[in-house]
XYZ file of N, CA and C in Angstrom:
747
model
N -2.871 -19.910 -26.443
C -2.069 -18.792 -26.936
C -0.946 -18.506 -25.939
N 0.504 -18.493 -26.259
C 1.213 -18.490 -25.522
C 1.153 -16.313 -25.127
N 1.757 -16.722 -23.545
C 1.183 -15.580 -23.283
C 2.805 -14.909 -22.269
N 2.976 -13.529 -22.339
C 4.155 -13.221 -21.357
C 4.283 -12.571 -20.723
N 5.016 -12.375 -19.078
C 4.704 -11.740 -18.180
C 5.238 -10.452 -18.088
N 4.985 -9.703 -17.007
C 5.768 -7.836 -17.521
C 5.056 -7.784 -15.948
N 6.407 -7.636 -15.197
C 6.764 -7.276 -13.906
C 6.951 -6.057 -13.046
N 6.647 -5.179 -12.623
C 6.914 -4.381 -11.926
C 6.392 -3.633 -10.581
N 6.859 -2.788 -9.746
C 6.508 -2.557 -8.538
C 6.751 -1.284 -8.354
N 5.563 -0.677 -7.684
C 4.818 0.704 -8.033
C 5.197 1.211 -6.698
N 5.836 2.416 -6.881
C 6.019 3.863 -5.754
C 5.173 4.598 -5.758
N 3.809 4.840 -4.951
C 3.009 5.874 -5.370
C 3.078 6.679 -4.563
N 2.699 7.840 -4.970
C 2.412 9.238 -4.413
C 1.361 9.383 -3.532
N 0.178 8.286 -3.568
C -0.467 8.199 -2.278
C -0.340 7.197 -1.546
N 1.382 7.205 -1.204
C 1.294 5.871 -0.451
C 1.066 6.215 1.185
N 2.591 5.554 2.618
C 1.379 5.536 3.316
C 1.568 6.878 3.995
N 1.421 8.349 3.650
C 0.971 8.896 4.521
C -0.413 9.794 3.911
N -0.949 8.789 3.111
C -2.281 9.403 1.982
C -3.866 9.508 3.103
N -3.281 9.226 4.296
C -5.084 9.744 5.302
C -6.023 9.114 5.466
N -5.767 7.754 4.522
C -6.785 7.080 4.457
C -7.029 5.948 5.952
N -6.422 6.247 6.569
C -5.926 4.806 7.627
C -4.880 3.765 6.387
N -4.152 4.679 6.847
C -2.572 4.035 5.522
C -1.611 2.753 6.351
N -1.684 2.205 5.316
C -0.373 0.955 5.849
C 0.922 1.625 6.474
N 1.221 0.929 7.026
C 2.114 1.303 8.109
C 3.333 1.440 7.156
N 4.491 1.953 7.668
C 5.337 2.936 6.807
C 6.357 1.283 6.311
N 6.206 0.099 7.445
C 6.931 -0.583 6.588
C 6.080 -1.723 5.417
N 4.604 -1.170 5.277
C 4.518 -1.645 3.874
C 4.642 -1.236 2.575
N 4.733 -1.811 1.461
C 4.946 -1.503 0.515
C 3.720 -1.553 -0.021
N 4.141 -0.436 -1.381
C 2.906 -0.055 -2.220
C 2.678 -1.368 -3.100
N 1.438 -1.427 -3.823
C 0.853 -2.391 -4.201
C 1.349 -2.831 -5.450
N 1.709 -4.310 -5.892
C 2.768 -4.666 -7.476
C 1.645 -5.517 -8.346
N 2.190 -5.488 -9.199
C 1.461 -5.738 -10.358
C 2.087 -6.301 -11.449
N 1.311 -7.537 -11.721
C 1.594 -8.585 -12.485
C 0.842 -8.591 -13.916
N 1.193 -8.275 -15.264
C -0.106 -8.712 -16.226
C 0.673 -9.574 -17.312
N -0.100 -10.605 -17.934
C 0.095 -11.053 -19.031
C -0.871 -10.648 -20.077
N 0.170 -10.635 -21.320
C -0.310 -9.768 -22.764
C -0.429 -10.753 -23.462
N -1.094 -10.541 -24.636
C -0.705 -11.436 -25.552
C -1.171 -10.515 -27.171
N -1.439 -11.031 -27.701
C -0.769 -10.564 -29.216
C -2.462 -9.489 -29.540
N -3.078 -9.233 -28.598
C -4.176 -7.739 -28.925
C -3.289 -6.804 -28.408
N -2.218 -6.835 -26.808
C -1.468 -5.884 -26.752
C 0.045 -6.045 -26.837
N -0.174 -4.686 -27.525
C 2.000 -4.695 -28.311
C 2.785 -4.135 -27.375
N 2.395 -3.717 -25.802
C 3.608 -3.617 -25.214
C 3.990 -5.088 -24.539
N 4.974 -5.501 -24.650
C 5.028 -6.127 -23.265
C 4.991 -7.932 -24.630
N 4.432 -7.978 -25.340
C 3.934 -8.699 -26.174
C 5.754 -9.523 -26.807
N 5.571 -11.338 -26.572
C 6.834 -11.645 -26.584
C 7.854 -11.613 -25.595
N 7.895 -10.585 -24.709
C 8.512 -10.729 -23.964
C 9.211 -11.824 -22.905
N 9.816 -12.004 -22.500
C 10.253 -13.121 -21.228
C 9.911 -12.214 -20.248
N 9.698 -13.458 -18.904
C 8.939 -12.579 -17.335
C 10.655 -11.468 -17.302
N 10.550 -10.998 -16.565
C 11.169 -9.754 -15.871
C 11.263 -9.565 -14.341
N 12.338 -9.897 -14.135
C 12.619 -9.800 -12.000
C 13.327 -8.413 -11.953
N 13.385 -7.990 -11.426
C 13.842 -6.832 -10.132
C 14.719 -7.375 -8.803
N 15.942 -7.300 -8.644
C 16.083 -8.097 -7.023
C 15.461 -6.902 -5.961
N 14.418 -7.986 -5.405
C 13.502 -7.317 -4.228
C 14.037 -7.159 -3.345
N 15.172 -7.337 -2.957
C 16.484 -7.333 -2.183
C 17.241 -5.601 -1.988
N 16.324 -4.809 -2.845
C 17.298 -3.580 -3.215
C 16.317 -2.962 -3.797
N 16.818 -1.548 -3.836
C 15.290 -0.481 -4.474
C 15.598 -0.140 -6.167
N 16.151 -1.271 -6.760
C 15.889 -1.326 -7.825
C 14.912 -1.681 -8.523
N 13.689 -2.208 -8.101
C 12.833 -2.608 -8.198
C 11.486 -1.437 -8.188
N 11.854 -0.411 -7.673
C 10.595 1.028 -7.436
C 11.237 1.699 -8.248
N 9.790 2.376 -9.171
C 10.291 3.107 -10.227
C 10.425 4.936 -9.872
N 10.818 5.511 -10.547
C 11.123 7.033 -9.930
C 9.622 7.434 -9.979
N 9.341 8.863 -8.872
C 8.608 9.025 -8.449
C 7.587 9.768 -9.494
N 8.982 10.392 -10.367
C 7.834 10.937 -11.916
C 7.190 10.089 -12.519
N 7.179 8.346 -12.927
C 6.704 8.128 -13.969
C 5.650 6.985 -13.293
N 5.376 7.165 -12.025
C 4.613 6.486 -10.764
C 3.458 6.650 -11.095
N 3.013 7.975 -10.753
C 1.573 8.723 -11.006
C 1.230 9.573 -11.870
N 0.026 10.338 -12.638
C -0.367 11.552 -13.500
C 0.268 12.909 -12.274
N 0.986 13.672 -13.073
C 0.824 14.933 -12.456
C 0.109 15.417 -11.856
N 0.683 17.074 -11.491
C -0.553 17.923 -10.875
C -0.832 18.667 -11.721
N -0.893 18.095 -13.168
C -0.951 19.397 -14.307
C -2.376 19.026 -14.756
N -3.305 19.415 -13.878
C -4.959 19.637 -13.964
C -5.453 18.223 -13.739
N -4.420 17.290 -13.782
C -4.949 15.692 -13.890
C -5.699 15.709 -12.260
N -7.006 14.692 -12.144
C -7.236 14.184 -10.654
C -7.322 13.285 -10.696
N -6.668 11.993 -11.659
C -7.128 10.551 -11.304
C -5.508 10.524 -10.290
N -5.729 9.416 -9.763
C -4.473 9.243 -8.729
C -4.257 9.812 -7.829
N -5.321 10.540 -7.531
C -4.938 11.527 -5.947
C -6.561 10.899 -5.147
N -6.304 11.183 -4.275
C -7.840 10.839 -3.301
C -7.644 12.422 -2.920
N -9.289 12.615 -2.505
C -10.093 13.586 -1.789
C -10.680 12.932 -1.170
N -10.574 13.242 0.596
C -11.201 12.546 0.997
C -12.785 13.309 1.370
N -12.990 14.574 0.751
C -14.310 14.736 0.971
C -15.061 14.450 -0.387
N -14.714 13.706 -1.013
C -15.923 12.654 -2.309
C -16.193 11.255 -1.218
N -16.976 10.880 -0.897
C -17.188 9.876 -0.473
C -18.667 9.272 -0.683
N -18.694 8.453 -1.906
C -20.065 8.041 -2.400
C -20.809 7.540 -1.747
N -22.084 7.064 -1.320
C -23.021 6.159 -0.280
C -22.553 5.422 -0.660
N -22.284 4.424 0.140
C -22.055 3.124 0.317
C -23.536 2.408 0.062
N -23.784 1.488 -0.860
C -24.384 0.713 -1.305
C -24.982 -0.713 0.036
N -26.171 0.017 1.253
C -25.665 -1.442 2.340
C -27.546 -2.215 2.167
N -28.299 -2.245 0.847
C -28.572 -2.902 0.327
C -28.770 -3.966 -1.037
N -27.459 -4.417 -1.407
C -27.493 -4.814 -2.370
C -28.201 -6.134 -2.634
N -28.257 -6.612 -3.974
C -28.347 -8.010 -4.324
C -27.548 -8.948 -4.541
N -27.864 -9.732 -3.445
C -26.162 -10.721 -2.717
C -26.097 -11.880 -4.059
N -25.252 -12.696 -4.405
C -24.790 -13.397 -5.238
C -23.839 -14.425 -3.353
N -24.739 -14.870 -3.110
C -23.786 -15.640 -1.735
C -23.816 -14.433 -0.900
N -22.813 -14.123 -0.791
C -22.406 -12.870 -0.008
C -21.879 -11.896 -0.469
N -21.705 -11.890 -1.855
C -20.856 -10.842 -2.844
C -21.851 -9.748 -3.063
N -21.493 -8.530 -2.949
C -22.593 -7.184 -3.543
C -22.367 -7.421 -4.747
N -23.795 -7.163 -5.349
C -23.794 -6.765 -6.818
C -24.314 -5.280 -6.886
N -24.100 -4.382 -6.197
C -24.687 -2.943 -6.086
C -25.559 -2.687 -7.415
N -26.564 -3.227 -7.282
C -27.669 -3.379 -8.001
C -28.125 -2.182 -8.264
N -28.948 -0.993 -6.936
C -29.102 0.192 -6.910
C -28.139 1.329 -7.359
N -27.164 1.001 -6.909
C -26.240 1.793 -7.931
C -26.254 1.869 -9.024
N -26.220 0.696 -9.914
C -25.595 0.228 -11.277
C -27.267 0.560 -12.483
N -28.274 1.102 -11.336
C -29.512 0.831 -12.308
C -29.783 2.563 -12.158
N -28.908 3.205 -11.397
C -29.024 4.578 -11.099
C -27.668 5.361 -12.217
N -27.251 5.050 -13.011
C -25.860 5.536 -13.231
C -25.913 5.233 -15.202
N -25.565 5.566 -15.728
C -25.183 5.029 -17.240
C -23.670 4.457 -17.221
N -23.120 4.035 -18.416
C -21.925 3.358 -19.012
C -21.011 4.054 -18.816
N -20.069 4.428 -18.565
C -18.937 5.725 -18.624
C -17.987 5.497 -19.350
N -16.580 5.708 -20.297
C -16.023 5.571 -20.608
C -14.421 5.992 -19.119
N -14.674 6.856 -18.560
C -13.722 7.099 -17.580
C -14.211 7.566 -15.900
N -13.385 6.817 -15.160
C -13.750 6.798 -13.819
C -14.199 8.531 -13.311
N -14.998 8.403 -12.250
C -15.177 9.714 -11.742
C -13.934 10.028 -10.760
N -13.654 11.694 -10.692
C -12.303 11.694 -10.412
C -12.695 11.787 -8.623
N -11.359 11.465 -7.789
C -11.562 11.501 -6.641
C -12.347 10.754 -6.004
N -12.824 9.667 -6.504
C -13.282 8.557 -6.004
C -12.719 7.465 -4.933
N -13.427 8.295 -3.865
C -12.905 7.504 -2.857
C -13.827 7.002 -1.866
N -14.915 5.645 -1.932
C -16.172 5.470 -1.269
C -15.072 4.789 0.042
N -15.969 5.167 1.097
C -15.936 3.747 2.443
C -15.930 2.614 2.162
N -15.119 1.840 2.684
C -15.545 0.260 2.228
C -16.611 -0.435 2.423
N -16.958 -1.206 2.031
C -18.792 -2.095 2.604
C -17.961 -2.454 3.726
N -19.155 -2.585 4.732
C -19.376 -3.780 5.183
C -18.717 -5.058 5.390
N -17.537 -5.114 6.057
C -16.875 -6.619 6.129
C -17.985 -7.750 6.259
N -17.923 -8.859 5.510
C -18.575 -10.036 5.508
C -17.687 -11.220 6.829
N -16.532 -10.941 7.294
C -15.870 -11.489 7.759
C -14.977 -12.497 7.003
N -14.826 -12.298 5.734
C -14.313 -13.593 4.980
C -12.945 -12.077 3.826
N -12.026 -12.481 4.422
C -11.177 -11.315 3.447
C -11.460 -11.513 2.030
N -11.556 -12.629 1.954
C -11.951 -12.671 0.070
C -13.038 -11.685 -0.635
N -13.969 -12.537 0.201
C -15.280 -11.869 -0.011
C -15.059 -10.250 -0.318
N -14.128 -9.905 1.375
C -14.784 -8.351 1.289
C -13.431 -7.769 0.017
N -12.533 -8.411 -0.245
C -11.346 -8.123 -1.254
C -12.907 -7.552 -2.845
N -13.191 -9.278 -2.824
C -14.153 -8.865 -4.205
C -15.498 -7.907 -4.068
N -16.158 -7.856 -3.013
C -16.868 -6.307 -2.648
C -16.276 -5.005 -2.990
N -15.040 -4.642 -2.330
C -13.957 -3.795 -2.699
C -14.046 -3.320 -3.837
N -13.643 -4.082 -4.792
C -13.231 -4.265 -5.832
C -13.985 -3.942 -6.908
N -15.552 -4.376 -6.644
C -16.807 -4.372 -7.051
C -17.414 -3.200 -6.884
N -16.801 -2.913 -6.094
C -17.731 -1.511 -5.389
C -16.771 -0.112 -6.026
N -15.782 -0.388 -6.010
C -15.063 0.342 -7.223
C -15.841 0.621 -8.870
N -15.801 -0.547 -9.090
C -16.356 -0.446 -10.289
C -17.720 0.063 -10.343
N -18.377 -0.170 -9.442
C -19.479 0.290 -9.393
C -20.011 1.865 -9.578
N -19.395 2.124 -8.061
C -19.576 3.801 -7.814
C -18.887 4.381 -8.688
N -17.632 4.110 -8.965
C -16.685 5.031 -9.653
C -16.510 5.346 -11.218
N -17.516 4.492 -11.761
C -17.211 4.178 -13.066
C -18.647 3.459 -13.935
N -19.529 3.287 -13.170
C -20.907 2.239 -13.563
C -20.314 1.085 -14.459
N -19.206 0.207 -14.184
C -18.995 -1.219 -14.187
C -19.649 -2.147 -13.293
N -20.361 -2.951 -14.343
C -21.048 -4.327 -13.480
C -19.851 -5.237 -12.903
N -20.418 -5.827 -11.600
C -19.175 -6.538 -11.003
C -18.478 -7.774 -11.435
N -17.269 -8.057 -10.725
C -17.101 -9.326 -11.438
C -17.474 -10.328 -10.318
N -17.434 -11.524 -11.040
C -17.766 -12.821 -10.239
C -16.408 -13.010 -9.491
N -17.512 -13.606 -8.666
C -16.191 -14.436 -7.152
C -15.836 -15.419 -8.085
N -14.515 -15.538 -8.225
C -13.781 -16.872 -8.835
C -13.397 -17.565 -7.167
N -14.548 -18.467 -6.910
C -14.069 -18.985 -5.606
C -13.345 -20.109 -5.801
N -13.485 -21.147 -7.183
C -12.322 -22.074 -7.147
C -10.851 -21.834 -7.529
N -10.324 -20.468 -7.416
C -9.293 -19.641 -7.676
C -8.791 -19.734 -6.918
N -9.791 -19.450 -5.743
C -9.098 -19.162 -4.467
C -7.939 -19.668 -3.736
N -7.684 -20.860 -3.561
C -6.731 -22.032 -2.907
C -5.748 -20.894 -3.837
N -5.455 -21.243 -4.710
C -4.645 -20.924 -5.792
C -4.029 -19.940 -5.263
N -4.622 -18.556 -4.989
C -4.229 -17.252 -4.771
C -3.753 -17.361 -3.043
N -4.409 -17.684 -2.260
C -4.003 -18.142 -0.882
C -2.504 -19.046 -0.710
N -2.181 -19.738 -1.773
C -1.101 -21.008 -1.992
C -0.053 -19.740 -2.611
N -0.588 -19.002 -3.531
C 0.646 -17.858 -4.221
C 1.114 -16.645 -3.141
N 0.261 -16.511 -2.391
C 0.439 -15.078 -0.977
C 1.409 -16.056 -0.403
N 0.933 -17.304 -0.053
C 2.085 -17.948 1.377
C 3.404 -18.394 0.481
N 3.504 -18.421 -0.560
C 5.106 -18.725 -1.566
C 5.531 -17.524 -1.592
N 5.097 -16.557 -1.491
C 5.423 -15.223 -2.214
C 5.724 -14.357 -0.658
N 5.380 -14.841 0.238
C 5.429 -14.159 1.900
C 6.612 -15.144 1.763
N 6.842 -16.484 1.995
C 7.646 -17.665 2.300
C 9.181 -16.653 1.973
N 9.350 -16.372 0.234
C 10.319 -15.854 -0.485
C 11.114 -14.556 -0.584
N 9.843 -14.038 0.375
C 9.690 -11.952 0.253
C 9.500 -11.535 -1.270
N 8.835 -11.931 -1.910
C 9.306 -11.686 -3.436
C 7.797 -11.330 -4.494
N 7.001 -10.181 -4.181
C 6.141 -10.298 -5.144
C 5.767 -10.803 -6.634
N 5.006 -11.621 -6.451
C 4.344 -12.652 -7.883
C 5.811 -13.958 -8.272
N 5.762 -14.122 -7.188
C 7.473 -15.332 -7.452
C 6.015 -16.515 -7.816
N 5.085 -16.873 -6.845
C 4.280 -17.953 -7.308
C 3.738 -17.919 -8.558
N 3.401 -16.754 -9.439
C 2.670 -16.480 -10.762
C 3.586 -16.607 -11.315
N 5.130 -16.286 -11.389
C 5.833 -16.372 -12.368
C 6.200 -17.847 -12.100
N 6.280 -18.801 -11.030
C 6.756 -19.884 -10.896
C 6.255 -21.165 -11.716
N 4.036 -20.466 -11.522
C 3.506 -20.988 -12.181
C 3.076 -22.190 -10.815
N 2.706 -22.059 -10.181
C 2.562 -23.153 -8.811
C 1.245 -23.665 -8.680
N 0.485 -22.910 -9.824
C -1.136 -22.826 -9.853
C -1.677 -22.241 -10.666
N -2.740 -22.653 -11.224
C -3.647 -21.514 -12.393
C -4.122 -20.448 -11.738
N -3.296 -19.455 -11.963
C -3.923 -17.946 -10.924
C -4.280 -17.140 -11.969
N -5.051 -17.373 -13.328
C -5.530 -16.686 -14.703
C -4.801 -15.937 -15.140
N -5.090 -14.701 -15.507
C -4.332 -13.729 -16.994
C -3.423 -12.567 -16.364
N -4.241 -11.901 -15.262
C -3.858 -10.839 -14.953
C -3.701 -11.047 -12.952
N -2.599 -10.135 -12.715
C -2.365 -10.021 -10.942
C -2.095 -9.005 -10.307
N -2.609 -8.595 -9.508
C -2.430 -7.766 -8.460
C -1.725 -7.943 -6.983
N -0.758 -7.659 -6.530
C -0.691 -8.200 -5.112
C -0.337 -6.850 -4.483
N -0.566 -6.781 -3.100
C -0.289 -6.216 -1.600
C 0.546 -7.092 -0.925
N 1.771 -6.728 -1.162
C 2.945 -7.475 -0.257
C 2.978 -6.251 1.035
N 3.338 -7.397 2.437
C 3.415 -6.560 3.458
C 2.781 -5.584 4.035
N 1.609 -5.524 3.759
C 0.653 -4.932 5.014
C 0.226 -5.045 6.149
N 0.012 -4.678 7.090
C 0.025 -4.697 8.777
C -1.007 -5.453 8.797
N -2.347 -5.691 7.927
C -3.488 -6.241 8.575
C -4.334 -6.222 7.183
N -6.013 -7.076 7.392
C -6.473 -7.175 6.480
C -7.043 -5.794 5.627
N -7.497 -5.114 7.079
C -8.197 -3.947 6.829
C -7.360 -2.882 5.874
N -5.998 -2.940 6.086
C -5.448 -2.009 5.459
C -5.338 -2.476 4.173
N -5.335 -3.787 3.480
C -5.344 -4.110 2.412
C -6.772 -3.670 1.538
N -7.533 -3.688 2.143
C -9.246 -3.577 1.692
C -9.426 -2.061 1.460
N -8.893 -1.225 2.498
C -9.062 0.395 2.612
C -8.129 1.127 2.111
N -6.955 0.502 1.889
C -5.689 1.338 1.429
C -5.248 1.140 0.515
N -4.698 -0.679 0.214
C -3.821 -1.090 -0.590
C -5.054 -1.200 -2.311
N -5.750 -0.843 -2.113
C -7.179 -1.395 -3.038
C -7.418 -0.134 -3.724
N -7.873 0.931 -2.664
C -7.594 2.291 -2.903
C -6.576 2.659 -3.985
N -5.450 2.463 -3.964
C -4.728 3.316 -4.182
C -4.275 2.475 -5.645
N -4.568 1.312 -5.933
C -4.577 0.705 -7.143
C -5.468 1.244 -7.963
N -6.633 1.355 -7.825
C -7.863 2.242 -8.125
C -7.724 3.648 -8.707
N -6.845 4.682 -7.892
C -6.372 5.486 -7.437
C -5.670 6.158 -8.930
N -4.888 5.004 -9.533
C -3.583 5.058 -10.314
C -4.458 5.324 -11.967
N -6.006 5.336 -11.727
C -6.928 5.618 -12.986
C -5.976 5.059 -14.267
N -6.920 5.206 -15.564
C -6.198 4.897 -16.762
C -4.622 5.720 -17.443
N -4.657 5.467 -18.408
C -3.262 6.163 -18.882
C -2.095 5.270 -18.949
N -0.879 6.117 -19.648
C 0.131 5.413 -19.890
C 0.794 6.528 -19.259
N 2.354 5.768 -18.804
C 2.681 4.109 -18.991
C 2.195 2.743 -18.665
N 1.672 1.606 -19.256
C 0.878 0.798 -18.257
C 1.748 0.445 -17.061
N 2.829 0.790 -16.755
C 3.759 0.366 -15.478
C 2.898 1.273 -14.434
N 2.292 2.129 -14.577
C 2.446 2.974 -13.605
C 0.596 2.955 -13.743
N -0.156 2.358 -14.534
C -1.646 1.995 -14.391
C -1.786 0.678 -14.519
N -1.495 -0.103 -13.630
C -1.254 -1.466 -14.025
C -2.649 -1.751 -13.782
N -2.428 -1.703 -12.230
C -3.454 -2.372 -11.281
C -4.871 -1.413 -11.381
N -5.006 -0.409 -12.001
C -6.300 -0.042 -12.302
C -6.854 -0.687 -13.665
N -5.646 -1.097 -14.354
C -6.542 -1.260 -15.652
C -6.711 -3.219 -15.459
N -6.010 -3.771 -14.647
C -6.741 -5.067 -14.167
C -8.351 -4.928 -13.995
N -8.200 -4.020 -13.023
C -9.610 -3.947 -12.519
C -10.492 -3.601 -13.150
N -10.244 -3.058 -14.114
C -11.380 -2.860 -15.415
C -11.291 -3.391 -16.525
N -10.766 -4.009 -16.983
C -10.082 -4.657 -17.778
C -11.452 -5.555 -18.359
N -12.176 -4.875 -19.362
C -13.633 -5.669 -20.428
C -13.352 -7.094 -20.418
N -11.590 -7.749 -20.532
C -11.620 -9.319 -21.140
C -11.615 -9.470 -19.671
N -11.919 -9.570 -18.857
C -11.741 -9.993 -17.267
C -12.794 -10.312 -16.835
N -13.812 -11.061 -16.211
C -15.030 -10.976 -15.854
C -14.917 -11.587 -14.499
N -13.987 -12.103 -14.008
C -13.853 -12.853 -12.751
C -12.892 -12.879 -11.613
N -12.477 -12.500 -10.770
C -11.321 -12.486 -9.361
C -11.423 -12.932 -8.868
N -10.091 -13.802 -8.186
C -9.997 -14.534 -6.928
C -8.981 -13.745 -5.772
N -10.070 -13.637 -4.705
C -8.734 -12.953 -3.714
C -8.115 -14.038 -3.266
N -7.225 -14.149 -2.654
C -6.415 -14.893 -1.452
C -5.515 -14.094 -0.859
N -4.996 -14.508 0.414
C -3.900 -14.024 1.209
C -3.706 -14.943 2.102
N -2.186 -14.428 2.599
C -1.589 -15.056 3.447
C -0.848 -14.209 4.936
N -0.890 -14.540 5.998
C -0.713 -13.948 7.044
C 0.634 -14.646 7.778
N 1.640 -13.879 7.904
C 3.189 -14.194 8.402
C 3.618 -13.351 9.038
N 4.455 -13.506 10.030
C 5.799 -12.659 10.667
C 4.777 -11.312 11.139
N 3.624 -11.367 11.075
C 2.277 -10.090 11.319
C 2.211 -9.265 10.283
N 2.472 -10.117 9.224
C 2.373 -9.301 7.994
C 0.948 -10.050 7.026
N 0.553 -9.297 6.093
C 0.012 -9.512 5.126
C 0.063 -9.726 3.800
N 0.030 -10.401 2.682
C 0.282 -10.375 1.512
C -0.829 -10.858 0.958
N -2.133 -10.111 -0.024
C -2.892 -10.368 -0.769
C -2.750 -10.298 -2.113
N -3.252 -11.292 -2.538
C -3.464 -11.558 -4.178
C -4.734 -11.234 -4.663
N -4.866 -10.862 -6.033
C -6.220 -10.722 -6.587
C -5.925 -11.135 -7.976
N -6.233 -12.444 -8.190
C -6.300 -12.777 -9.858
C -7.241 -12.731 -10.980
N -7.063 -12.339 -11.566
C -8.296 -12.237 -12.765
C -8.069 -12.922 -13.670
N -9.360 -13.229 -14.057
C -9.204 -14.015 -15.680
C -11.040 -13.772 -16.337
């Protein structure tokens, strides 16, 4: 099924001076890549879509970024919600499947608001702890079962961070097509370090809860996203910068 891309790059309101141990002021907030195809009618037909990253034409105004403060709480952190961290799960390799969680909780239709857990446990492997992250989102915040490590993804997403660091140019490798990086993308261009990608840049995708416009819920509704069952992290490390990918399919 031919399928088309819909580009854009997110200004958020909790970017970095949000408390969390925030990316340093010269990273950028987290962009987002999805392909549609003919179940959804925005975006549907379309040709990909660039921005020159060269210029702040590319960040959208600060109103249509995030939900208001008009009673809404998805998109804001509190940092006094902070769920237990899950530090016996049932490993799949090294991946949490927050088992205890997920058998403590029912189905939800919408995330709990202010959801903002600690991260697990680094495994020492950024992927890994990218799809823990990620997992652990879904978990606490929402009683979503996790997705699988797409570990033969991986190269893929690691090969798209170092084209996409190489270029300065978020998702230049997905739109280039340099590799099967699946349906849907997430990236963290330019972060100081891994940690801030895992605690901040992850966060705050999360953060952006459901709703329209999908420009401005991209990267949360990846992450939950029912046709999705699988992620590959990768990244790439340059100039002391960071750029992570997270692909789904």
């Amino acid at each position: 099924m031919l399928k088309a891309c819909i580009v854009a790059s997110l200004l958020l309101s909790v970017g970095c001076n949000s408390g969390t141990g925030a990316a340093d002021t010269e990273s950028e907030d987290p962009i987002i890549i999805i392909t549609t195809d003919d179940e959804t009618k925005k975006g549907a037909g379309a040709t990909p879509t660039h921005n020159d990253a060269g210029n702040q034409k590319d960040q959208l105004d600060m109103d249509n970024s995030v939900p208001s403060d008009s009673g809404s709480t998805i998109g804001k952190m509190d940092m006094n919600t902070t769920p237990k961290v899950d530090m016996k799960p049932t490993p799949e390799g090294e991946v949490m499947q927050f088992v205890d969680v997920l058998a403590n909780c029912s189905l939800q239709a919408t995330p709990t608001p202010n959801c903002a857990p600690a991260p697990p446990p680094s495994r020492g492997n950024p992927s890994i702890d990218c799809v823990n992250r990620i997992n652990q989102f879904r978990a606490h915040c929402q009683c979503l079962p996790p997705l699988k490590r797409w570990t033969d993804g991986e190269q893929c997403a690691n090969d798209q961070a170092q084209y996409d660091s190489d270029r300065n140019q978020p998702h230049a490798a997905f739109s280039a097509g340099i590799c099967q990086g699946g349906s849907g993308q997430n990236e963290c261009p330019r972060y100081g370090s891994q940690d801030q990608v895992i605690g901040t840049c992850l966060q705050q995708m999360w953060n952006e809860g459901p709703g329209t416009p999908f420009s401005a819920h991209g990267h949360y509704l990846n992450m939950t996203n029912p046709r999705f069952s699988q992620v590959a992290c990768g990244s790439y490390e340059g100039n002391n910068r960071v750029w992570a990918i997270q692909n789904f399919r």
